[in-house]
Amino acid sequence: MKEQPSQSLPANAYLNLDPRTKLFLLLIISTIMISGEIRGMALYARLVLAAIPFVLLILGRRAKAAAIYAILFAAAWLAEAFLIYNTKGIANIVIVMLSGLISRFVPCVIMGYYTISTTRVSEFLAAMERMRFPRNITIPIAVMFRFFPTIAEESHSIDNAMKMRGIGARSFVGNPAVALEYRLVPLLMSVVKIGDELSASALTRGLGGPEKRTNVCKIGFGAWDATFASLAVSAAVFYFVSLGG
Amino acid sequence: MSNKLNTKDLINIGIFTAIYFAVFYVTGMIGYIPICEVLVPLLLPLVTGIPFMLFLTKIDKFGMVTIMGIIVSLILFATGHSWLVMAVGIPCAVIADLILKSGEYKSWRKIIVGFCIFSEWIMGAMLPMWIMRDAYFDRIRAGYGDEYTDTLMSLMSGWMIAVMALMVVVGGIAGAYIGRSTLKRHFERAGIA
């Protein structure tokens, strides 16, 4: 996860979906996975939806992420199926928390990771423009996605720098406000500076121009988009029908 | 100076929304520890005070706070929260923006009020616990088991909604002061604010 995701795309990915399809999948997966109904037949719909990011990761040649995801999810799923109703007290709460968190949120996080890491910023902008989203919303969102990896990276470096000076988590136990300051202040400083540079570079490349932007990215729906979208929709319909019935 | 947002403003919104969201996300994780769920409304504005105050120094036009609010609620909606988060979040952002604008984004009193109102969007994420109470807790019971649900339900009685809204205000005021003092101590000296 160290690479600059939104900048580079593995040229050898077997498949690249349209950004709109990815967002649509993300919306469906997160709506249903987080709502977390596990009674009866709805379970199968959830399994299908959880499998989608896994398949996409494999097709996008991210086998390692796919494997980690599969192991985490399977463990949480088994814990939910067998352990929750057989334990009590603290153990129950811990298991419920962990497995609930993983089986609900990890599929969405993984789908989000896939979406961000396989979509170039200009692809995203092109797709949003086709959907007639106003620029005032799309540009900040694009910048935001571009910045998440940067924030993670900078935050990691700050962590390292603090460790090197012997300021670890232990120094903050009695003093959480200081922890906030030590982490946030340098992070904000560097991110704001990087942002200024980004603004300059985007402006010289004509982002602020009054003309309608053209885009070299080819986006459009193909057979794979239809396959994944209809799979997700049918799982969602099945999910809601099985809850109603 | 034109009143239309230019590209630099839009990029600034993006940067600060990213930071705001990252900080919020880390704080939100605390909410999954069973009892700590009630603390999120207090912690959120407390922790996001620093980035928000820095964001305000970059603003001189109406619209930037609104757009930040729209994006935050859009993303929360896209990641599985109910539509209520948008129904509460977007009006909050607009009102906050109007108040901040009336003080030209500099009046300290209006900044405090505006920041508190902006932060109230978190109530939109928590409202389902009351408005759709039965459906919400049924779902939690099915997924999380009885013990967790009962703990949460006993905690989330009707009057908690007012307490939580108030916690946002308390957190907001404290967050604004923390933000301002940090701004003075670090960012102004470094020439960033």
Tab-separated table of C-alpha atoms in Angstrom:
chain	number	residue	atom	x	y	z
A	1	MET	CA	0.000	0.000	0.000
A	2	LYS	CA	3.067	2.216	-0.127
A	3	GLU	CA	2.800	3.219	-3.776
A	4	GLN	CA	1.089	6.437	-4.782
A	5	PRO	CA	-2.191	4.817	-5.624
A	6	SER	CA	-4.021	7.507	-7.465
A	7	GLN	CA	-1.014	8.260	-9.620
A	8	SER	CA	-0.033	4.867	-10.866
A	9	LEU	CA	-2.084	2.017	-12.094
A	10	PRO	CA	-0.615	-1.415	-12.626
A	11	ALA	CA	-0.562	-1.616	-16.383
A	12	ASN	CA	-1.066	-5.329	-16.163
A	13	ALA	CA	-4.408	-5.254	-14.348
A	14	TYR	CA	-6.681	-7.791	-15.983
A	15	LEU	CA	-9.614	-5.525	-15.757
A	16	ASN	CA	-10.428	-1.955	-15.031
A	17	LEU	CA	-13.977	-0.931	-14.351
A	18	ASP	CA	-15.484	2.430	-15.046
A	19	PRO	CA	-15.131	4.744	-12.035
A	20	ARG	CA	-18.888	5.124	-11.886
A	21	THR	CA	-19.307	1.372	-11.588
A	22	LYS	CA	-16.803	1.302	-8.752
A	23	LEU	CA	-18.632	4.024	-6.877
A	24	PHE	CA	-21.914	2.266	-7.428
A	25	LEU	CA	-20.488	-0.997	-6.081
A	26	LEU	CA	-19.030	0.860	-3.119
A	27	LEU	CA	-22.412	2.387	-2.331
A	28	ILE	CA	-24.247	-0.940	-2.487
A	29	ILE	CA	-21.616	-2.864	-0.556
A	30	SER	CA	-21.374	-0.324	2.209
A	31	THR	CA	-25.120	0.113	2.533
A	32	ILE	CA	-25.738	-3.575	2.939
A	33	MET	CA	-22.608	-4.743	4.714
A	34	ILE	CA	-22.781	-2.077	7.396
A	35	SER	CA	-26.478	-2.563	7.993
A	36	GLY	CA	-25.306	-5.970	9.117
A	37	GLU	CA	-28.355	-8.171	9.005
A	38	ILE	CA	-27.286	-11.774	9.375
A	39	ARG	CA	-30.546	-13.604	9.778
A	40	GLY	CA	-31.723	-16.229	7.355
A	41	MET	CA	-31.160	-15.979	3.643
A	42	ALA	CA	-29.866	-12.409	3.807
A	43	LEU	CA	-26.605	-14.019	4.828
A	44	TYR	CA	-25.968	-15.268	1.300
A	45	ALA	CA	-26.515	-11.878	-0.232
A	46	ARG	CA	-23.907	-10.527	2.164
A	47	LEU	CA	-21.475	-13.255	1.225
A	48	VAL	CA	-21.845	-12.455	-2.462
A	49	LEU	CA	-21.285	-8.760	-1.817
A	50	ALA	CA	-18.261	-9.468	0.351
A	51	ALA	CA	-16.833	-11.574	-2.453
A	52	ILE	CA	-17.002	-8.771	-5.009
A	53	PRO	CA	-14.057	-6.733	-3.685
A	54	PHE	CA	-12.080	-9.970	-3.355
A	55	VAL	CA	-12.620	-10.876	-7.009
A	56	LEU	CA	-11.877	-7.319	-8.085
A	57	LEU	CA	-8.621	-7.274	-6.134
A	58	ILE	CA	-7.515	-10.507	-7.799
A	59	LEU	CA	-8.449	-9.198	-11.223
A	60	GLY	CA	-6.612	-5.988	-10.416
A	61	ARG	CA	-3.482	-8.015	-9.569
A	62	ARG	CA	-3.515	-7.206	-5.908
A	63	ALA	CA	-3.278	-10.755	-4.709
A	64	LYS	CA	-1.678	-9.910	-1.390
A	65	ALA	CA	-4.411	-7.518	-0.369
A	66	ALA	CA	-6.974	-10.053	-1.556
A	67	ALA	CA	-5.453	-12.798	0.605
A	68	ILE	CA	-5.318	-10.627	3.736
A	69	TYR	CA	-8.897	-9.598	3.160
A	70	ALA	CA	-10.071	-13.188	2.664
A	71	ILE	CA	-8.420	-14.399	5.878
A	72	LEU	CA	-9.729	-11.525	7.984
A	73	PHE	CA	-13.215	-11.805	6.666
A	74	ALA	CA	-13.421	-15.586	6.988
A	75	ALA	CA	-12.233	-15.428	10.586
A	76	ALA	CA	-14.767	-12.782	11.521
A	77	TRP	CA	-17.517	-14.587	9.704
A	78	LEU	CA	-16.837	-17.846	11.534
A	79	ALA	CA	-16.668	-16.045	14.864
A	80	GLU	CA	-20.035	-14.448	14.191
A	81	ALA	CA	-21.586	-17.716	13.172
A	82	PHE	CA	-20.334	-19.856	16.063
A	83	LEU	CA	-18.916	-17.875	18.941
A	84	ILE	CA	-21.354	-15.059	19.584
A	85	TYR	CA	-24.239	-17.088	20.863
A	86	ASN	CA	-22.020	-19.412	22.876
A	87	THR	CA	-20.134	-16.903	24.959
A	88	LYS	CA	-21.042	-14.493	27.711
A	89	GLY	CA	-19.727	-11.444	29.511
A	90	ILE	CA	-16.508	-9.752	28.551
A	91	ALA	CA	-15.511	-12.429	26.057
A	92	ASN	CA	-18.823	-11.967	24.304
A	93	ILE	CA	-18.414	-8.225	24.067
A	94	VAL	CA	-14.880	-8.494	22.728
A	95	ILE	CA	-15.809	-11.076	20.122
A	96	VAL	CA	-18.901	-9.172	19.101
A	97	MET	CA	-16.928	-5.987	18.722
A	98	LEU	CA	-14.061	-7.428	16.747
A	99	SER	CA	-15.974	-9.726	14.467
A	100	GLY	CA	-18.762	-7.220	13.965
A	101	LEU	CA	-16.285	-4.539	13.078
A	102	ILE	CA	-14.433	-6.738	10.625
A	103	SER	CA	-17.342	-8.375	8.882
A	104	ARG	CA	-19.152	-5.072	8.491
A	105	PHE	CA	-16.476	-2.559	7.755
A	106	VAL	CA	-13.596	-4.404	6.181
A	107	PRO	CA	-15.469	-5.202	2.939
A	108	CYS	CA	-16.282	-1.512	2.561
A	109	VAL	CA	-12.769	-0.426	3.424
A	110	ILE	CA	-11.373	-2.906	0.915
A	111	MET	CA	-13.800	-1.781	-1.749
A	112	GLY	CA	-12.797	1.791	-0.984
A	113	TYR	CA	-9.126	0.862	-1.191
A	114	TYR	CA	-9.741	-0.812	-4.528
A	115	THR	CA	-11.681	2.165	-5.828
A	116	ILE	CA	-9.083	4.696	-4.796
A	117	SER	CA	-6.054	2.693	-5.742
A	118	THR	CA	-7.251	1.784	-9.232
A	119	THR	CA	-8.797	5.069	-10.285
A	120	ARG	CA	-6.669	7.859	-11.646
A	121	VAL	CA	-7.668	11.324	-10.554
A	122	SER	CA	-8.415	12.406	-14.101
A	123	GLU	CA	-10.501	9.303	-14.730
A	124	PHE	CA	-12.514	10.208	-11.691
A	125	LEU	CA	-12.970	13.781	-12.853
A	126	ALA	CA	-13.994	12.621	-16.318
A	127	ALA	CA	-16.587	10.274	-14.865
A	128	MET	CA	-17.971	12.937	-12.567
A	129	GLU	CA	-18.173	15.389	-15.422
A	130	ARG	CA	-20.234	12.909	-17.407
A	131	MET	CA	-22.618	12.672	-14.486
A	132	ARG	CA	-22.898	16.469	-14.518
A	133	PHE	CA	-21.614	16.915	-11.008
A	134	PRO	CA	-20.669	20.552	-10.343
A	135	ARG	CA	-16.962	21.311	-10.329
A	136	ASN	CA	-17.260	22.844	-6.891
A	137	ILE	CA	-17.884	19.384	-5.482
A	138	THR	CA	-15.803	17.181	-7.758
A	139	ILE	CA	-12.511	19.027	-7.485
A	140	PRO	CA	-12.441	18.973	-3.669
A	141	ILE	CA	-13.368	15.286	-3.684
A	142	ALA	CA	-10.635	14.484	-6.189
A	143	VAL	CA	-8.104	16.433	-4.118
A	144	MET	CA	-9.291	14.633	-1.024
A	145	PHE	CA	-8.702	11.202	-2.485
A	146	ARG	CA	-5.349	12.311	-3.730
A	147	PHE	CA	-4.534	13.385	-0.153
A	148	PHE	CA	-5.550	10.360	1.871
A	149	PRO	CA	-2.417	8.396	0.942
A	150	THR	CA	-0.316	11.506	1.571
A	151	ILE	CA	-1.809	11.960	5.023
A	152	ALA	CA	-1.172	8.322	5.872
A	153	GLU	CA	2.399	8.561	4.676
A	154	GLU	CA	3.167	11.814	6.481
A	155	SER	CA	1.553	10.547	9.647
A	156	HIS	CA	3.719	7.443	9.452
A	157	SER	CA	6.857	9.555	9.072
A	158	ILE	CA	5.873	11.674	12.060
A	159	ASP	CA	5.376	8.519	14.045
A	160	ASN	CA	8.854	7.360	13.094
A	161	ALA	CA	10.405	10.697	13.921
A	162	MET	CA	8.780	10.647	17.346
A	163	LYS	CA	9.968	7.130	18.028
A	164	MET	CA	13.480	8.127	17.100
A	165	ARG	CA	13.359	10.826	19.765
A	166	GLY	CA	11.909	8.392	22.269
A	167	ILE	CA	8.394	9.794	22.329
A	168	GLY	CA	6.163	6.779	22.183
A	169	ALA	CA	2.573	6.070	23.034
A	170	ARG	CA	3.597	5.767	26.668
A	171	SER	CA	4.489	9.441	26.989
A	172	PHE	CA	0.906	10.339	26.180
A	173	VAL	CA	-0.926	8.229	28.714
A	174	GLY	CA	-1.417	11.028	31.198
A	175	ASN	CA	-1.599	13.715	28.616
A	176	PRO	CA	-3.793	13.074	25.614
A	177	ALA	CA	-3.964	16.746	24.657
A	178	VAL	CA	-0.229	16.752	24.039
A	179	ALA	CA	-0.577	13.681	21.853
A	180	LEU	CA	-3.062	15.561	19.750
A	181	GLU	CA	-0.741	18.509	19.388
A	182	TYR	CA	2.391	16.497	18.643
A	183	ARG	CA	0.676	14.532	15.934
A	184	LEU	CA	-1.614	17.075	14.348
A	185	VAL	CA	0.602	20.117	14.200
A	186	PRO	CA	3.419	18.663	12.098
A	187	LEU	CA	0.896	16.770	10.011
A	188	LEU	CA	-1.032	19.922	9.211
A	189	MET	CA	2.156	21.826	8.467
A	190	SER	CA	3.412	19.348	5.927
A	191	VAL	CA	0.038	18.629	4.372
A	192	VAL	CA	-0.739	22.314	3.914
A	193	LYS	CA	2.635	22.839	2.254
A	194	ILE	CA	2.121	19.877	-0.044
A	195	GLY	CA	-1.315	21.274	-0.816
A	196	ASP	CA	0.118	24.616	-1.871
A	197	GLU	CA	2.479	22.852	-4.218
A	198	LEU	CA	-0.362	20.783	-5.582
A	199	SER	CA	-2.397	23.932	-6.230
A	200	ALA	CA	0.458	25.477	-8.140
A	201	SER	CA	0.977	22.385	-10.223
A	202	ALA	CA	-2.724	21.920	-10.930
A	203	LEU	CA	-3.088	25.547	-11.961
A	204	THR	CA	-0.187	25.413	-14.381
A	205	ARG	CA	-1.803	22.364	-15.893
A	206	GLY	CA	-4.933	24.339	-16.499
A	207	LEU	CA	-7.318	23.093	-13.826
A	208	GLY	CA	-8.545	26.619	-13.204
A	209	GLY	CA	-9.197	27.443	-16.832
A	210	PRO	CA	-12.638	28.639	-17.851
A	211	GLU	CA	-12.846	26.286	-20.844
A	212	LYS	CA	-14.440	22.897	-20.632
A	213	ARG	CA	-11.748	20.374	-19.868
A	214	THR	CA	-10.913	17.636	-22.295
A	215	ASN	CA	-9.669	14.339	-21.020
A	216	VAL	CA	-7.540	11.595	-22.510
A	217	CYS	CA	-8.918	8.946	-20.220
A	218	LYS	CA	-11.230	6.553	-21.928
A	219	ILE	CA	-14.098	5.797	-19.651
A	220	GLY	CA	-17.241	3.950	-20.488
A	221	PHE	CA	-19.252	0.935	-19.499
A	222	GLY	CA	-18.348	-2.507	-20.759
A	223	ALA	CA	-19.465	-6.064	-20.272
A	224	TRP	CA	-17.593	-6.349	-16.980
A	225	ASP	CA	-19.262	-3.262	-15.594
A	226	ALA	CA	-22.628	-4.768	-16.417
A	227	THR	CA	-21.655	-8.090	-14.858
A	228	PHE	CA	-20.521	-6.668	-11.535
A	229	ALA	CA	-23.271	-4.086	-11.313
A	230	SER	CA	-26.030	-6.599	-11.992
A	231	LEU	CA	-24.482	-9.074	-9.569
A	232	ALA	CA	-24.474	-6.429	-6.844
A	233	VAL	CA	-27.984	-5.257	-7.651
A	234	SER	CA	-29.403	-8.770	-7.606
A	235	ALA	CA	-27.660	-9.483	-4.299
A	236	ALA	CA	-29.125	-6.281	-2.887
A	237	VAL	CA	-32.622	-7.082	-4.131
A	238	PHE	CA	-32.334	-10.589	-2.759
A	239	TYR	CA	-31.184	-9.149	0.547
A	240	PHE	CA	-34.139	-6.819	0.940
A	241	VAL	CA	-36.669	-9.370	-0.317
A	242	SER	CA	-35.415	-11.972	2.117
A	243	LEU	CA	-35.694	-9.483	4.959
A	244	GLY	CA	-39.230	-8.573	4.005
A	245	GLY	CA	-40.332	-12.211	3.666
B	1	MET	CA	-11.612	40.088	-5.137
B	2	SER	CA	-14.315	38.043	-6.716
B	3	ASN	CA	-16.840	36.139	-4.683
B	4	LYS	CA	-16.687	33.056	-6.837
B	5	LEU	CA	-14.634	30.165	-5.562
B	6	ASN	CA	-11.498	29.709	-7.594
B	7	THR	CA	-9.509	26.563	-8.108
B	8	LYS	CA	-7.163	27.289	-5.269
B	9	ASP	CA	-10.126	27.536	-2.902
B	10	LEU	CA	-11.482	24.244	-4.170
B	11	ILE	CA	-8.138	22.548	-3.626
B	12	ASN	CA	-7.970	24.003	-0.124
B	13	ILE	CA	-11.416	22.592	0.619
B	14	GLY	CA	-10.210	19.212	-0.557
B	15	ILE	CA	-7.111	19.271	1.608
B	16	PHE	CA	-8.865	20.341	4.764
B	17	THR	CA	-11.798	18.022	4.236
B	18	ALA	CA	-9.297	15.177	3.879
B	19	ILE	CA	-7.611	16.116	7.148
B	20	TYR	CA	-10.912	16.716	8.890
B	21	PHE	CA	-12.169	13.373	7.736
B	22	ALA	CA	-9.020	11.480	8.642
B	23	VAL	CA	-9.063	12.947	12.148
B	24	PHE	CA	-12.768	12.268	12.494
B	25	TYR	CA	-12.318	8.704	11.307
B	26	VAL	CA	-9.657	7.936	13.888
B	27	THR	CA	-11.823	9.482	16.600
B	28	GLY	CA	-14.871	7.617	15.355
B	29	MET	CA	-13.088	4.314	15.905
B	30	ILE	CA	-13.270	4.980	19.630
B	31	GLY	CA	-17.032	4.788	19.214
B	32	TYR	CA	-16.840	1.062	18.656
B	33	ILE	CA	-15.704	0.442	22.171
B	34	PRO	CA	-19.141	-0.177	23.650
B	35	ILE	CA	-19.449	2.520	26.280
B	36	CYS	CA	-17.352	5.087	24.496
B	37	GLU	CA	-19.958	5.476	21.774
B	38	VAL	CA	-21.500	8.264	23.850
B	39	LEU	CA	-18.225	10.168	23.892
B	40	VAL	CA	-17.919	10.640	20.145
B	41	PRO	CA	-20.053	13.820	20.004
B	42	LEU	CA	-17.786	15.364	22.602
B	43	LEU	CA	-14.522	14.190	21.086
B	44	LEU	CA	-15.237	14.993	17.465
B	45	PRO	CA	-15.315	18.806	17.723
B	46	LEU	CA	-12.617	18.736	20.381
B	47	VAL	CA	-10.192	17.001	18.073
B	48	THR	CA	-11.191	18.644	14.803
B	49	GLY	CA	-10.837	22.122	16.285
B	50	ILE	CA	-7.233	22.519	15.184
B	51	PRO	CA	-7.719	21.682	11.488
B	52	PHE	CA	-10.952	23.641	11.332
B	53	MET	CA	-9.448	26.804	12.787
B	54	LEU	CA	-6.594	26.564	10.320
B	55	PHE	CA	-9.113	26.031	7.527
B	56	LEU	CA	-10.924	29.219	8.523
B	57	THR	CA	-7.790	31.273	8.049
B	58	LYS	CA	-7.809	30.231	4.380
B	59	ILE	CA	-11.389	31.295	3.806
B	60	ASP	CA	-12.742	34.620	2.728
B	61	LYS	CA	-15.712	33.581	0.629
B	62	PHE	CA	-19.043	32.038	1.301
B	63	GLY	CA	-19.385	28.430	0.245
B	64	MET	CA	-16.228	26.703	1.428
B	65	VAL	CA	-17.628	25.526	4.739
B	66	THR	CA	-20.829	24.505	2.999
B	67	ILE	CA	-18.963	22.384	0.488
B	68	MET	CA	-16.925	20.765	3.252
B	69	GLY	CA	-20.145	19.846	5.035
B	70	ILE	CA	-21.703	18.481	1.870
B	71	ILE	CA	-18.682	16.302	1.129
B	72	VAL	CA	-18.410	14.973	4.677
B	73	SER	CA	-22.064	13.982	4.729
B	74	LEU	CA	-21.895	12.580	1.189
B	75	ILE	CA	-19.041	10.314	2.165
B	76	LEU	CA	-20.729	9.191	5.342
B	77	PHE	CA	-23.853	8.463	3.366
B	78	ALA	CA	-21.854	6.527	0.774
B	79	THR	CA	-20.260	4.466	3.502
B	80	GLY	CA	-23.459	3.170	4.982
B	81	HIS	CA	-25.020	5.813	7.196
B	82	SER	CA	-28.669	6.667	6.758
B	83	TRP	CA	-29.849	9.633	4.675
B	84	LEU	CA	-30.363	11.463	7.952
B	85	VAL	CA	-26.697	12.352	8.034
B	86	MET	CA	-27.240	14.444	4.905
B	87	ALA	CA	-30.538	15.852	6.111
B	88	VAL	CA	-28.837	17.162	9.240
B	89	GLY	CA	-25.302	17.735	7.993
B	90	ILE	CA	-25.976	19.936	4.988
B	91	PRO	CA	-28.303	22.448	6.715
B	92	CYS	CA	-25.851	22.627	9.621
B	93	ALA	CA	-23.030	23.439	7.232
B	94	VAL	CA	-25.034	26.124	5.438
B	95	ILE	CA	-26.117	27.804	8.679
B	96	ALA	CA	-22.587	27.634	10.050
B	97	ASP	CA	-21.277	29.137	6.834
B	98	LEU	CA	-23.792	31.994	6.997
B	99	ILE	CA	-22.855	32.781	10.584
B	100	LEU	CA	-19.151	32.631	9.838
B	101	LYS	CA	-19.623	34.797	6.762
B	102	SER	CA	-21.470	37.444	8.776
B	103	GLY	CA	-18.290	37.753	10.837
B	104	GLU	CA	-16.162	37.643	7.676
B	105	TYR	CA	-14.613	34.421	9.022
B	106	LYS	CA	-12.677	36.476	11.564
B	107	SER	CA	-15.040	37.352	14.382
B	108	TRP	CA	-14.024	35.041	17.218
B	109	ARG	CA	-17.514	34.784	18.732
B	110	LYS	CA	-19.054	33.866	15.437
B	111	ILE	CA	-16.302	31.365	14.812
B	112	ILE	CA	-17.174	29.566	18.049
B	113	VAL	CA	-20.896	29.532	17.255
B	114	GLY	CA	-20.297	28.527	13.656
B	115	PHE	CA	-17.937	25.719	14.578
B	116	CYS	CA	-20.397	24.311	17.136
B	117	ILE	CA	-23.211	24.345	14.605
B	118	PHE	CA	-21.038	22.823	11.916
B	119	SER	CA	-20.079	20.011	14.287
B	120	GLU	CA	-23.697	19.203	15.024
B	121	TRP	CA	-23.740	17.201	11.784
B	122	ILE	CA	-22.572	14.244	13.871
B	123	MET	CA	-26.059	14.175	15.359
B	124	GLY	CA	-27.302	13.168	11.923
B	125	ALA	CA	-25.185	10.049	12.157
B	126	MET	CA	-26.555	9.251	15.613
B	127	LEU	CA	-30.215	10.158	15.088
B	128	PRO	CA	-31.279	6.706	13.836
B	129	MET	CA	-30.823	5.518	17.415
B	130	TRP	CA	-33.909	7.533	18.321
B	131	ILE	CA	-35.921	8.214	15.192
B	132	MET	CA	-35.719	4.676	13.850
B	133	ARG	CA	-35.210	3.247	17.274
B	134	ASP	CA	-36.867	-0.148	16.855
B	135	ALA	CA	-35.419	-0.915	13.474
B	136	TYR	CA	-32.011	0.274	14.578
B	137	PHE	CA	-31.812	-1.800	17.718
B	138	ASP	CA	-33.364	-4.862	16.090
B	139	ARG	CA	-30.588	-4.771	13.573
B	140	ILE	CA	-27.945	-4.351	16.223
B	141	ARG	CA	-29.437	-7.139	18.288
B	142	ALA	CA	-29.354	-9.511	15.337
B	143	GLY	CA	-25.775	-8.644	14.545
B	144	TYR	CA	-24.175	-7.930	17.880
B	145	GLY	CA	-26.061	-10.153	20.306
B	146	ASP	CA	-28.132	-9.272	23.382
B	147	GLU	CA	-25.572	-8.020	25.855
B	148	TYR	CA	-24.203	-5.290	23.647
B	149	THR	CA	-27.654	-4.173	22.569
B	150	ASP	CA	-29.008	-3.921	26.082
B	151	THR	CA	-26.038	-1.906	27.262
B	152	LEU	CA	-26.423	0.482	24.394
B	153	MET	CA	-30.191	0.736	24.637
B	154	SER	CA	-30.172	1.551	28.330
B	155	LEU	CA	-27.628	4.258	27.620
B	156	MET	CA	-29.463	5.780	24.694
B	157	SER	CA	-32.695	6.791	26.355
B	158	GLY	CA	-34.693	9.707	24.998
B	159	TRP	CA	-33.090	12.524	26.928
B	160	MET	CA	-29.628	11.476	25.744
B	161	ILE	CA	-30.335	13.189	22.442
B	162	ALA	CA	-30.291	16.571	24.161
B	163	VAL	CA	-27.249	15.648	26.218
B	164	MET	CA	-25.394	14.649	23.075
B	165	ALA	CA	-26.304	17.808	21.196
B	166	LEU	CA	-25.033	19.706	24.204
B	167	MET	CA	-21.846	17.650	24.279
B	168	VAL	CA	-21.161	18.759	20.720
B	169	VAL	CA	-21.452	22.377	21.849
B	170	VAL	CA	-19.144	21.849	24.828
B	171	GLY	CA	-16.659	19.997	22.651
B	172	GLY	CA	-16.997	22.690	20.020
B	173	ILE	CA	-16.180	25.524	22.381
B	174	ALA	CA	-13.217	23.664	23.850
B	175	GLY	CA	-12.089	22.598	20.377
B	176	ALA	CA	-12.250	26.154	19.103
B	177	TYR	CA	-10.077	27.398	21.975
B	178	ILE	CA	-7.571	24.563	21.550
B	179	GLY	CA	-7.516	25.307	17.853
B	180	ARG	CA	-6.905	28.995	18.335
B	181	SER	CA	-4.129	28.578	20.853
B	182	THR	CA	-2.413	25.996	18.658
B	183	LEU	CA	-2.761	28.303	15.718
B	184	LYS	CA	-1.108	31.134	17.620
B	185	ARG	CA	1.629	28.991	19.047
B	186	HIS	CA	2.650	27.112	15.933
B	187	PHE	CA	1.136	28.087	12.645
B	188	GLU	CA	1.316	31.846	12.844
B	189	ARG	CA	4.950	31.642	13.824
B	190	ALA	CA	5.626	29.364	10.903
B	191	GLY	CA	3.790	31.700	8.579
B	192	ILE	CA	1.194	29.135	7.545
B	193	ALA	CA	-1.909	30.625	9.083
